[in-house]
XYZ file of C-alpha atoms in Angstrom:
644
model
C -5.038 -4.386 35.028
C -5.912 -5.662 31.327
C -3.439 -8.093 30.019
C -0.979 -7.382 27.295
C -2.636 -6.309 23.711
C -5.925 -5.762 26.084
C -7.473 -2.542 26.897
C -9.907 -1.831 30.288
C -14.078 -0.841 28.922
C -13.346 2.705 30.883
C -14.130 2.345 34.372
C -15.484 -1.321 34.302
C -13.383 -4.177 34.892
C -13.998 -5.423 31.536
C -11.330 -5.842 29.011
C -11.622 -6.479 25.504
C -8.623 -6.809 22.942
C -7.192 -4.163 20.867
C -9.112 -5.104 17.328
C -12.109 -4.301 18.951
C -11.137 -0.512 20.355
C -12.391 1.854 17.711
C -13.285 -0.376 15.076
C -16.812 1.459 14.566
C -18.809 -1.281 16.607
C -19.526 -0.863 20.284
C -18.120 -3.897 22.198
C -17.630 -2.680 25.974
C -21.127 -2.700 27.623
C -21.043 1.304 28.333
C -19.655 1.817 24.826
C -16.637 2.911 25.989
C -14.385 1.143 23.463
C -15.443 3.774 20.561
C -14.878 6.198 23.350
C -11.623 9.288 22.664
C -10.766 7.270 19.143
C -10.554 10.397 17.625
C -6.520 11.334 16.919
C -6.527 15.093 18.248
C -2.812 15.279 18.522
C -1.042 17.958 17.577
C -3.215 21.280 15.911
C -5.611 21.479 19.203
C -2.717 21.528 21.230
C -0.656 24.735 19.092
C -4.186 26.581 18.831
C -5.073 25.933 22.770
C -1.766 27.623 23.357
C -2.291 30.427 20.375
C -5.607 31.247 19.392
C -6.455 32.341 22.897
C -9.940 34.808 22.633
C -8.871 38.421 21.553
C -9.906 41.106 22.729
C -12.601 42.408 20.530
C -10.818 45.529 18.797
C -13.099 48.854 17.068
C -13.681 48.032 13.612
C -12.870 52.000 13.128
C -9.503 52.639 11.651
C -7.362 54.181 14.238
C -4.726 54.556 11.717
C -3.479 57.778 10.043
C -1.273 56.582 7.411
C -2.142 53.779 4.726
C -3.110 53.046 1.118
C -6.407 54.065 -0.456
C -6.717 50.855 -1.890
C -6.311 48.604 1.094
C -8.772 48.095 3.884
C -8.310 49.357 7.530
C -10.058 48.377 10.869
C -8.933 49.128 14.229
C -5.310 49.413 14.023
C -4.967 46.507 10.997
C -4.456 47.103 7.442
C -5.164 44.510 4.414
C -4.148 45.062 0.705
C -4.579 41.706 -0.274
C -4.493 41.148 -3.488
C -3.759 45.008 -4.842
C -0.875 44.088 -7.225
C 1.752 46.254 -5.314
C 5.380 46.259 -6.571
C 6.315 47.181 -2.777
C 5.437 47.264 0.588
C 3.947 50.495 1.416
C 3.794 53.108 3.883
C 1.638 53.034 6.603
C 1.357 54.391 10.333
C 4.197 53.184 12.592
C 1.406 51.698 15.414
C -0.317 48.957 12.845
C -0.298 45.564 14.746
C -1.641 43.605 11.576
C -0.296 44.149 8.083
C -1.652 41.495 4.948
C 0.058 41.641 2.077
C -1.019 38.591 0.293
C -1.010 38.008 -2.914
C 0.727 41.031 -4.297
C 3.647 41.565 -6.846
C 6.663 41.959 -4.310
C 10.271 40.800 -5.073
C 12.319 41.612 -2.614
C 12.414 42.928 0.835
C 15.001 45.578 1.362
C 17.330 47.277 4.374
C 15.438 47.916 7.517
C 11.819 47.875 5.285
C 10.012 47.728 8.539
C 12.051 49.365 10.827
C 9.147 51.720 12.070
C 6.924 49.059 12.763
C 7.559 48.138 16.491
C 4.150 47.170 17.579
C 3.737 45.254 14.522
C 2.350 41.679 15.711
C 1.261 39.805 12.595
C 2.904 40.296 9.386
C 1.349 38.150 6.009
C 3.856 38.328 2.845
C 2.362 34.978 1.540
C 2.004 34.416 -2.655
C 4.023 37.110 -3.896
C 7.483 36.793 -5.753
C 10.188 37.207 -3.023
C 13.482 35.697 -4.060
C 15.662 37.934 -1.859
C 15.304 39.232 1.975
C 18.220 41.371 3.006
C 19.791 40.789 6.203
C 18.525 43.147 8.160
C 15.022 43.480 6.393
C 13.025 42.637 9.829
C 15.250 44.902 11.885
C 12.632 46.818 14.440
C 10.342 44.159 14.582
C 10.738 43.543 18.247
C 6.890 42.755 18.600
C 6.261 40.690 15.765
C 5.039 36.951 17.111
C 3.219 35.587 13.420
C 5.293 36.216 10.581
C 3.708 34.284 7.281
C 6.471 33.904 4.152
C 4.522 30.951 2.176
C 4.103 30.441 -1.476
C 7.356 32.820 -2.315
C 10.526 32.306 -4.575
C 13.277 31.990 -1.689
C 16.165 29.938 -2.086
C 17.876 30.193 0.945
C 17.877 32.360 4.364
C 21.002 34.618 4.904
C 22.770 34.115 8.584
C 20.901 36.043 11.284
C 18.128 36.856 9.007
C 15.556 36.649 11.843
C 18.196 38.131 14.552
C 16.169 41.225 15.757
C 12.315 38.823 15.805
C 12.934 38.153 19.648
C 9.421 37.729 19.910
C 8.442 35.535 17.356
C 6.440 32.414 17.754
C 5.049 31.397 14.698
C 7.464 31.478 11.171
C 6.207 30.151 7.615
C 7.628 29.545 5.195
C 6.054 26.665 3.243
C 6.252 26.458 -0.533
C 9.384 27.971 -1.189
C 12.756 26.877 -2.931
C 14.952 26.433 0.449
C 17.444 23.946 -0.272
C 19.590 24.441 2.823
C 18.927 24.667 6.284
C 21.977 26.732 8.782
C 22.207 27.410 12.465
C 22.565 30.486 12.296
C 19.347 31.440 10.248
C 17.311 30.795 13.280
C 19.833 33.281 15.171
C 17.695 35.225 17.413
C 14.563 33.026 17.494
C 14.571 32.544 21.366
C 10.507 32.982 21.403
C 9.807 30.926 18.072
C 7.018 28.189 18.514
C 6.013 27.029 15.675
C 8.322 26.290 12.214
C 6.662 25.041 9.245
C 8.909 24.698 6.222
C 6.367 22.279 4.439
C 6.836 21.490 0.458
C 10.331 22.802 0.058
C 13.456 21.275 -1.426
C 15.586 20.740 1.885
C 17.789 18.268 1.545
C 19.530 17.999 5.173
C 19.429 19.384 8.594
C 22.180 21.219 10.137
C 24.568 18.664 11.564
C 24.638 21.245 14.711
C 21.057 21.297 16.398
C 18.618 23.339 15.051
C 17.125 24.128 18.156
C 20.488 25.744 19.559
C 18.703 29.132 18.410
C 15.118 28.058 19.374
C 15.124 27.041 22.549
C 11.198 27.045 22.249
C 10.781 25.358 19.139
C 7.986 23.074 19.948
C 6.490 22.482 16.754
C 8.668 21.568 13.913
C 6.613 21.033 9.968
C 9.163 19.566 7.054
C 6.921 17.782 5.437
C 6.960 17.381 1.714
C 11.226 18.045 1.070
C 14.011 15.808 0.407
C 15.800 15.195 3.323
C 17.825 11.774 2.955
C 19.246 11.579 6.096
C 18.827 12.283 9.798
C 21.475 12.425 12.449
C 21.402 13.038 16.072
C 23.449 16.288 16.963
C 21.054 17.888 14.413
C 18.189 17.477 17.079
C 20.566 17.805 20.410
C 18.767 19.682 23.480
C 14.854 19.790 21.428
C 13.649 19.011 24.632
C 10.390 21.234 23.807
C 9.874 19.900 20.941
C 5.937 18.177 21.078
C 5.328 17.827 17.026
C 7.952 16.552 14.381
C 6.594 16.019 11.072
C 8.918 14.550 8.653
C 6.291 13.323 6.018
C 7.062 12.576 2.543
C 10.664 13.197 2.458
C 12.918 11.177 0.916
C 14.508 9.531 4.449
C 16.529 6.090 4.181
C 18.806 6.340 7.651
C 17.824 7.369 11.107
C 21.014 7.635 13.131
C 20.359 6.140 16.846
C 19.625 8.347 19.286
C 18.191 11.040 16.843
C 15.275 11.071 19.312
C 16.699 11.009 22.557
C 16.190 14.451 23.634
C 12.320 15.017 22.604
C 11.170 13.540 26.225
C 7.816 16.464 25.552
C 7.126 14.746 21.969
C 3.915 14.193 21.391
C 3.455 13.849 17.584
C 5.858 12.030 15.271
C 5.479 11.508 11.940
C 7.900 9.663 9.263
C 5.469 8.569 7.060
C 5.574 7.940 3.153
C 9.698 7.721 3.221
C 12.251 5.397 2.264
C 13.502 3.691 5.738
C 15.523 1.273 5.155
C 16.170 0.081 8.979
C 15.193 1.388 12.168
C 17.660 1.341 15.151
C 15.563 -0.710 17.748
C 16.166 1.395 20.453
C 15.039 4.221 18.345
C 12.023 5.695 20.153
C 13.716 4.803 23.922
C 12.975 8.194 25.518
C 9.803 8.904 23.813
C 7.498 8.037 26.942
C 5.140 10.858 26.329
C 4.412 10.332 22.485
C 0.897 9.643 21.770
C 0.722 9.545 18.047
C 3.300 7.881 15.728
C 3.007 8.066 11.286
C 4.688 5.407 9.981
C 2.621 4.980 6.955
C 4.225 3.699 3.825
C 7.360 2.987 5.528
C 8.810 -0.723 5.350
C 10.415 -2.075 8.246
C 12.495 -4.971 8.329
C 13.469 -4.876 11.344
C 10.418 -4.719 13.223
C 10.042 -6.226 16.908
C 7.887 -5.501 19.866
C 10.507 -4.193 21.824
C 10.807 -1.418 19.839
C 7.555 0.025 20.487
C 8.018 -0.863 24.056
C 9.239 2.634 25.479
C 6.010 4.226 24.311
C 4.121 3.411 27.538
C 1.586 6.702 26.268
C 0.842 5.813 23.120
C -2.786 5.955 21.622
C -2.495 6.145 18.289
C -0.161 4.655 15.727
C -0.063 4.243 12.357
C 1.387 1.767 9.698
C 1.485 0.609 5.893
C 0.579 -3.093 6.314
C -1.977 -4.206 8.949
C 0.198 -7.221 10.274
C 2.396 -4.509 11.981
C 0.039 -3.970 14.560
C 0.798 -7.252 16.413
C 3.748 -5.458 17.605
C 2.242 -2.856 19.500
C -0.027 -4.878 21.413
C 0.216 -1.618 24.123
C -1.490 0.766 21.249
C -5.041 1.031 21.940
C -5.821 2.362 18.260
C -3.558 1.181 15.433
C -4.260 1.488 11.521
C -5.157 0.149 9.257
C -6.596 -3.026 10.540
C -6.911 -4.699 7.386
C -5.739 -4.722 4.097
C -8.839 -6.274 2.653
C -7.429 -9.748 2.410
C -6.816 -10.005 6.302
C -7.809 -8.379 9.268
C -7.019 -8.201 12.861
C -9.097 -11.802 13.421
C -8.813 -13.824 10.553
C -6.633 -14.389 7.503
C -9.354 -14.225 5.369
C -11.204 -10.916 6.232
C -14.477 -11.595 4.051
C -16.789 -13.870 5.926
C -18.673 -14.818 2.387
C -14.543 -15.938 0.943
C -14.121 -18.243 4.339
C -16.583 -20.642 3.316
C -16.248 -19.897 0.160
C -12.747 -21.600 -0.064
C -13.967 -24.583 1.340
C -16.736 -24.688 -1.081
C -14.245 -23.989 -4.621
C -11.600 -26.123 -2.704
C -13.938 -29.279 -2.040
C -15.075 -28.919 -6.173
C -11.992 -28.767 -7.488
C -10.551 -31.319 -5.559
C -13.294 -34.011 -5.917
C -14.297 -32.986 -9.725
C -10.543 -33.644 -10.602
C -10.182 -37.009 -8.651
C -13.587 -38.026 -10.337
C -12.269 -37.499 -13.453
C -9.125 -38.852 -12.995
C -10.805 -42.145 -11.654
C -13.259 -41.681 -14.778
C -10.937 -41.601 -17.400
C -8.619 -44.816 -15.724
C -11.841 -46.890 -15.993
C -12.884 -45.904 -19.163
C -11.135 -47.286 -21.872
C -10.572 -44.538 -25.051
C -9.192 -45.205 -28.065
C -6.977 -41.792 -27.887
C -4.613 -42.930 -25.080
C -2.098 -39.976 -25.177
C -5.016 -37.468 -25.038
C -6.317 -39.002 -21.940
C -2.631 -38.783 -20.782
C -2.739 -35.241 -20.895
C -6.277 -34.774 -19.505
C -5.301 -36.857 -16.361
C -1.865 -34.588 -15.896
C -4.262 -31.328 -16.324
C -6.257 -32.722 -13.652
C -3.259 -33.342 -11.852
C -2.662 -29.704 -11.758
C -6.116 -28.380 -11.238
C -6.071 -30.410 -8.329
C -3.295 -28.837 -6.171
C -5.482 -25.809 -6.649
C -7.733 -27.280 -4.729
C -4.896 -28.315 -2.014
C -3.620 -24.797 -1.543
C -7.120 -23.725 -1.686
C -7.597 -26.121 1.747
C -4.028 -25.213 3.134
C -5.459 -21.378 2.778
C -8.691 -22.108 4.989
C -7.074 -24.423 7.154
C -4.442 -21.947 8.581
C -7.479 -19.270 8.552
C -9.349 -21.873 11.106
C -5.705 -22.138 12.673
C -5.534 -18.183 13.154
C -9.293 -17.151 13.855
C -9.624 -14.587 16.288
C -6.269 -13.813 16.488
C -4.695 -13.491 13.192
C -3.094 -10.500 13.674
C -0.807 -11.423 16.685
C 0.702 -14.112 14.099
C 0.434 -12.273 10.615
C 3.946 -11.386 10.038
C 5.550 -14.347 10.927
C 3.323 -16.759 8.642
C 3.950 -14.260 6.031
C 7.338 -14.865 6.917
C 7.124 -18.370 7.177
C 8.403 -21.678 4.846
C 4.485 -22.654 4.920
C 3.368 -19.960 3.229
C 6.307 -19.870 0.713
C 5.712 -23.792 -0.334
C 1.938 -22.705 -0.165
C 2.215 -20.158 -2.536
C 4.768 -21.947 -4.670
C 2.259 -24.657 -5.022
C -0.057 -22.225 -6.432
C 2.220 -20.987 -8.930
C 2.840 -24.683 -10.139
C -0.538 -25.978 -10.292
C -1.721 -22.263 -12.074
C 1.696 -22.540 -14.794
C 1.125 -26.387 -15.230
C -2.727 -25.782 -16.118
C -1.916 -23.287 -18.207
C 1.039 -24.817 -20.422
C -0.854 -28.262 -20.312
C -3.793 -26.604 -21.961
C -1.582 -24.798 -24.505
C 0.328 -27.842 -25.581
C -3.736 -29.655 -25.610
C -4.857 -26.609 -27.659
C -1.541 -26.727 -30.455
C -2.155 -30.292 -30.645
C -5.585 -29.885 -31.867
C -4.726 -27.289 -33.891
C -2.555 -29.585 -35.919
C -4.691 -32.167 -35.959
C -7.359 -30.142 -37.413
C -5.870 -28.264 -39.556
C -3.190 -30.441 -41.054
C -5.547 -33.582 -40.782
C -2.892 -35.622 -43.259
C 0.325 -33.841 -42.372
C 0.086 -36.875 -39.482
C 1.407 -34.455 -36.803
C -0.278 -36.524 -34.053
C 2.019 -37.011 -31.018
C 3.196 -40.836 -29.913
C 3.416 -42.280 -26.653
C 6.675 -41.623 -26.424
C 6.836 -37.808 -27.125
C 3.568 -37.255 -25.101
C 5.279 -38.606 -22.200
C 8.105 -36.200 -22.671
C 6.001 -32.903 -23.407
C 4.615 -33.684 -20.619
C 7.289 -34.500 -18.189
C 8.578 -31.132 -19.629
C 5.712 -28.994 -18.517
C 5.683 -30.443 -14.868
C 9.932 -30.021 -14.865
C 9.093 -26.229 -16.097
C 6.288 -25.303 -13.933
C 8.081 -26.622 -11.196
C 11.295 -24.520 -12.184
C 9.257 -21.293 -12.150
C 7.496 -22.092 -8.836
C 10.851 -22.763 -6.461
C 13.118 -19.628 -8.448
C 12.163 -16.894 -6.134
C 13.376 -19.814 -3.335
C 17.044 -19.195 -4.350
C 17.891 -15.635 -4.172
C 16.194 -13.872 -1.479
C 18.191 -10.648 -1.911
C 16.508 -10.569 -6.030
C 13.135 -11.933 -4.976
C 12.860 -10.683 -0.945
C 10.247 -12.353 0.252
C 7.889 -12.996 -3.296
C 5.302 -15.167 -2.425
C 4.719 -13.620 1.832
C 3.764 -10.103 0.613
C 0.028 -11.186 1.624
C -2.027 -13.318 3.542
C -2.889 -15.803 0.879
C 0.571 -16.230 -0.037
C 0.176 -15.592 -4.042
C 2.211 -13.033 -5.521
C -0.245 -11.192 -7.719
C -0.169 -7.620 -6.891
C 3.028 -5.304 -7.090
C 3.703 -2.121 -5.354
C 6.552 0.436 -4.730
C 8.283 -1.996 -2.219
C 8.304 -4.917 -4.226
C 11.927 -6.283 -5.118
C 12.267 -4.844 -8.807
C 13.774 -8.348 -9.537
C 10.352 -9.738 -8.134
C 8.666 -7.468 -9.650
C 10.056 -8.399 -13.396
C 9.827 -12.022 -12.241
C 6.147 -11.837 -11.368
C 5.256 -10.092 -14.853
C 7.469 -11.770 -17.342
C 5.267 -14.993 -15.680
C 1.851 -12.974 -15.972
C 2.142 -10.842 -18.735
C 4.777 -12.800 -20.371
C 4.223 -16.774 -20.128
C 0.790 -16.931 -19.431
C -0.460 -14.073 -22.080
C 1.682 -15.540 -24.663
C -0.242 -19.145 -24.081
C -3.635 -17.151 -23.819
C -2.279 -15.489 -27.485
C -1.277 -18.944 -28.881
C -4.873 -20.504 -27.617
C -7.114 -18.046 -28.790
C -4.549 -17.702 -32.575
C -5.169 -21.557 -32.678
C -9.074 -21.803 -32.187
C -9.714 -19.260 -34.785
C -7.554 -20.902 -37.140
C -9.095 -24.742 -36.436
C -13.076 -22.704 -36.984
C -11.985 -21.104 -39.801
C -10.293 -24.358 -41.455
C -13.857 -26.341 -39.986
C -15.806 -23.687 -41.820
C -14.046 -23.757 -45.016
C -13.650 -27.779 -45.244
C -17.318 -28.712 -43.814
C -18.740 -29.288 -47.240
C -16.196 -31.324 -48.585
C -15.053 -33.427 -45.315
C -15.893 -37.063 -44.906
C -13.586 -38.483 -42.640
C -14.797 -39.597 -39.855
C -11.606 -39.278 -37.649
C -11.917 -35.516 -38.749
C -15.142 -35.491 -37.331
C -14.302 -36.579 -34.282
C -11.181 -34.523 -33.823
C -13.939 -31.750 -34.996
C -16.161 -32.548 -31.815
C -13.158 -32.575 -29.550
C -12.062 -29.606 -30.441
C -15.768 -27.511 -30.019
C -15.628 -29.017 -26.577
C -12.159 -27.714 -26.045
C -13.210 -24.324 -27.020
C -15.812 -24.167 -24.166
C -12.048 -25.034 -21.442
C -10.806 -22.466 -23.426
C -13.665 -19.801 -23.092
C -13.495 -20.507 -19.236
C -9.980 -19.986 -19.140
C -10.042 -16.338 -20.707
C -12.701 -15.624 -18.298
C -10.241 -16.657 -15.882
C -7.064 -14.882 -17.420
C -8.163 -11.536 -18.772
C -9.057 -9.749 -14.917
C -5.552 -11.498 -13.883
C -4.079 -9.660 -16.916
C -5.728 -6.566 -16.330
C -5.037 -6.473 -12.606
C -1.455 -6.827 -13.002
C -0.994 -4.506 -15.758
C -3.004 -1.614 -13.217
C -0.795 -2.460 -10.474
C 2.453 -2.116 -12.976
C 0.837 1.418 -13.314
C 0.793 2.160 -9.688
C -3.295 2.232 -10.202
C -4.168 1.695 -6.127
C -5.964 -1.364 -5.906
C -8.087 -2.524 -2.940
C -7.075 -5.553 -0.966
C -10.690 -6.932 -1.478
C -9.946 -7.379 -5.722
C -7.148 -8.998 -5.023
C -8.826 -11.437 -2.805
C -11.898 -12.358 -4.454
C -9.460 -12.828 -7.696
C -7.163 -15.284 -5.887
C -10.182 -17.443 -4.293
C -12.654 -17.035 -6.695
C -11.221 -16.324 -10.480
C -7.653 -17.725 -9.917
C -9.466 -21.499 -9.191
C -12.897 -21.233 -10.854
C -11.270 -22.529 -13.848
C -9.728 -25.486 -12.320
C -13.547 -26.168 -10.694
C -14.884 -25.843 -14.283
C -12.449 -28.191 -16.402
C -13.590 -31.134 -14.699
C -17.512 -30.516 -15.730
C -15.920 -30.101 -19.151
C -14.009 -33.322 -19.354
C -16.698 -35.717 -18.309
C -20.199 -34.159 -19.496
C -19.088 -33.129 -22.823
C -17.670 -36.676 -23.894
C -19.387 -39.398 -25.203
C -17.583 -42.155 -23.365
C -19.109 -40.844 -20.409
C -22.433 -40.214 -21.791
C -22.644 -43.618 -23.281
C -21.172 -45.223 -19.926
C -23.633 -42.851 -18.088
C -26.609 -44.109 -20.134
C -25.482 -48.082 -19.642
C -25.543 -47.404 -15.693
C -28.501 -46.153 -15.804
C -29.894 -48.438 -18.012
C -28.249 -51.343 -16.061
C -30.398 -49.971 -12.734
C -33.780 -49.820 -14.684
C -33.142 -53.345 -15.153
C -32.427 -54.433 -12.205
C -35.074 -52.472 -10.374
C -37.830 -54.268 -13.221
């Protein structure tokens, strides 16, 4: 016996854990591990049981009666396609009649009353709206009956009353809007139902297999059911295959699946679940697949996967849900290109990387902040602002190491803990850290920039800030950055969990499930805030080059020079910082648009553009003044001496 969230290498006595079954690489010795990963659920079973091997029929027509126009071999007739207005006459022994694609509107009074060896009857693409009650009356050997790609609207009571033989019934892409017992009435034999890309909006609230005892597999995928309740699935204890795909589900009464002991294949995926009764899936000890992509749950806990001691496949919308069903040998996806099943950082290349960015950032801030304290400058409040910019750029650098330190903390075995960091107050005051140091940087260097700009352009309006009112500019950035970063803190029924909704705990990306107050939180501060600064910045640099252009000739001052040199260097921060800003823009503004974007972006944006800038400004700072040049070239010339 393997241990929980293992899984035995076939018939060795090897066992490796779950990320490693069917992940494309051969781990087991014998290979056994990419062994049955293949999800055959479901279709192989119905055609097993349908598609048995006919017997091989003359491809002479042994049929006296049927149109000129349509095609007959053996005892089966197709007019496919012929344009006809209504079904016509043809010999009462056909078995197979196609009438696909045709012009009919309605099906009348005991229409096929002759037929009574009619097997397999094809009506699909044509323009039915009505059936009359009894238009199916004699068809006592009918088992396929194929109704797809019509106009119906609804089915009358005991429509289907006389098919007693009747295993397969489709009727996808129609109008149905209602589903009632007593349509089925009759059904005893029926197999397969597929009502797929209609407009239901509820099941019966008396079960639906009352009728069809036999109903095994049931298709509603692609309507608008909101609701399901238990009575409407009461004694479907045939029932193997439930697909309730992209409908429009938000409650699932308890016990709505307590009768489906035989289910094999369930699928709720791409709804709106709101909360999932725990003991949900209790009798479902024979399922084997379960879709539960794009679904949310709240709720979710290993014991409710528990029950599902036969389960081999099961699938989810985030990755971090598989640490739940540590029993599931194959369960997808196993990453969401941030994460995967080992580490919190699924790119090898981004795990050192971090380090790498993190140890820059931190080191070329500190270095500059210990540069500027020793040199003395004659602009005080500039090197004021410098140092607090620093400041900021520096807890980059500190959530940077928080991010690979927890990686190192979760390698190997990320996945068991995913959901609960995500959940957890260190990755909240991670990511809020983020947010401060990334809305500090960027306000400091807008209030830098606008100082510049009236500096240089109003050289004698003496707009230059004092001591006093640097202080408090920038006491008022810090007090604002930190404001934005702890808001989503208060109200978690606005923001839900805003900065958890990944691994690296930065709330850059937005999808359907986001909060919508997080979601106009997360843009007014993207596509607000910051692209209003990015505006300002770029508005101010073009008006201090053209002002430098059009007073060069005439300008002797040399304070304007110098504010002149400042400000080219500036532009080079500022250069950086679009590079920076314009992807961030851009990737929010596709992910506003619902434009599906890959985990991987998103993580070589927050670990490699997000910081690159804050790695950069240092360089910036020191190389590009001439107090550190000149101090630079007295060290140096202070060791040539000393070494002579």
């Amino acid at each position: 016996m393997c241990p929980l969230g293992q899984f035995p290498c076939g018939n060795l006595s090897v066992c490796l854990p779950q990320p490693q079954h069917c992940n494309g690489q051969q781990d087991c010795p014998n290979g056994a591990d990419e062994e049955n990963c293949v999800d055959n659920s479901g279709w192989p079973h119905l055609f097993d049981a349908f598609m048995k091997t006919r017997v091989q029929e003359s491809k002479e027509c042994m049929l006296d009666v049927y149109p000129d126009t349509c095609h007959c071999e053996g005892r089966k007739v197709n007019c496919n396609g012929k344009n006809l207005l209504h079904v016509p006459a043809v010999s009462s022994n056909v078995t197979a009649l196609e009438l696909n694609s045709n012009r009919i509107e309605s099906l009348s009074r005991d229409l096929f009353i002759r037929y009574r060896h009619l097997e397999r009857l094809h009506l699909e693409s044509n323009s039915i709206e009505t059936i009359s009650k009894r238009a199916f009356s004699g068809l006592v050997a009918l088992r396929k009956l194929f109704l797809s790609q019509n106009k119906i609207s609804s089915l009358k009571a005991g429509i289907f009353s006389d098919l007693s033989s009747l295993e397969w019934l489709i009727l996808d892409e129609n109008r149905i809007s209602s589903l009632r017992q007593k349509s089925f009435e009759g059904l005893k034999s029926l197999f397969f139902l597929s009502l797929l890309n209609n407009s239901v909006e509820q099941f019966p609230k008396t079960s639906i297999c009352h009728e069809m005892p036999r109903l095994n597999w049931l298709e509603m995928e692609g309507n608008i059911i909101s609701s399901l309740w238990a009575s409407s699935f009461k004694n479907c204890s045939s029932l193997t295959v439930l697909a309730l795909r992209r409908n429009r589900i938000s409650t699932i009464e308890e016990g709505t699946f307590a009768d489906m002991q035989r289910l094999i294949d369930l699928d709720v995926s791409v709804n709106q679940i709101k909360d999932l009764p725990p003991s949900l899936f209790q009798n479902l000890q024979n399922l084997k697949q379960l879709s539960m992509e794009e679904v949310e749950i709240p709720n979710i806990s290993i014991r409710m996967f528990r029950p599902l001691t036969n389960l081999t496949h099961i699938y989810f919308k985030r990755f971090e849900f598989c640490g739940y069903s540590p029993n599931v040998r194959s369960c997808k996806p196993n990453t969401d290109g941030i994460s995967s099943f080992e580490n919190l950082l699924a790119n090898i290349i981004l795990r050192v990387f971090v380090w790498v960015v993190a140890f820059i950032i931190c080191f070329g801030n500190i270095f500059v902040i210990c540069l500027r304290s020793c040199i003395a400058s004659e602009n005080q409040h500039h090197t004021m602002a410098i140092k607090s910019l620093c400041c900021a750029d520096c807890l980059m650098g500190v959530y940077l190491l928080f991010i690979g330190a927890f990686d190192i903390k979760y390698c190997g075995e990320y996945n068991r803990h995913a959901q609960i960091w995500m959940e957890s107050l260190s990755c909240q005051l991670i990511g809020s850290l983020a947010m401060l140091s990334t809305e500090v940087s960027v306000m400091m260097l807008t209030y830098m920039t606008l100082e510049k700009y009236l500096c240089i352009v109003f050289p004698f309006q003496h707009y230059r800030a004092g001591r006093k009112q640097t202080l408090c500019s920038l006491t008022f950035i810090w007090l604002l950055g930190f404001i934005i970063a702890v808001i989503p803190f208060w109200d978690k029924q606005t923001f839900g969990n805003f900065y958890g909704r990944n691994g690296v705990c930065f709330p850059l990306h937005s999808d359907q499930t986001e909060k919508p107050g997080a979601r106009c939180y997360s843009t007014a501060i993207f596509l607000g805030l910051n692209l209003l600064a990015f505006v300002m910045i770029v508005f101010s640099y073009s008006s201090m080059f053209y002002s430098v252009q059009k007073t060069a000739k005439t300008a002797r001052q040399t304070v304007y020079d110098r504010e002149v040199t400042i400000a080219k260097r500036f532009f080079f921060i500022v250069f950086t910082d679009a590079l920076c800003w314009i992807p961030i823009f851009l990737l929010k503004i596709l992910s506003l648009l619902r434009v599906q974007i890959a985990g991987t972006i998103i993580l070589w944006v927050v670990i490699f553009i997000l910081p690159i800038n804050s790695a950069l400004n240092p360089i910036l700072y020191t190389i590009t003044t001439s107090a550190f040049q000149q101090r630079l070239k007295q060290c140096l010339k202070y060791r040539c001496q000393q070494t002579n």
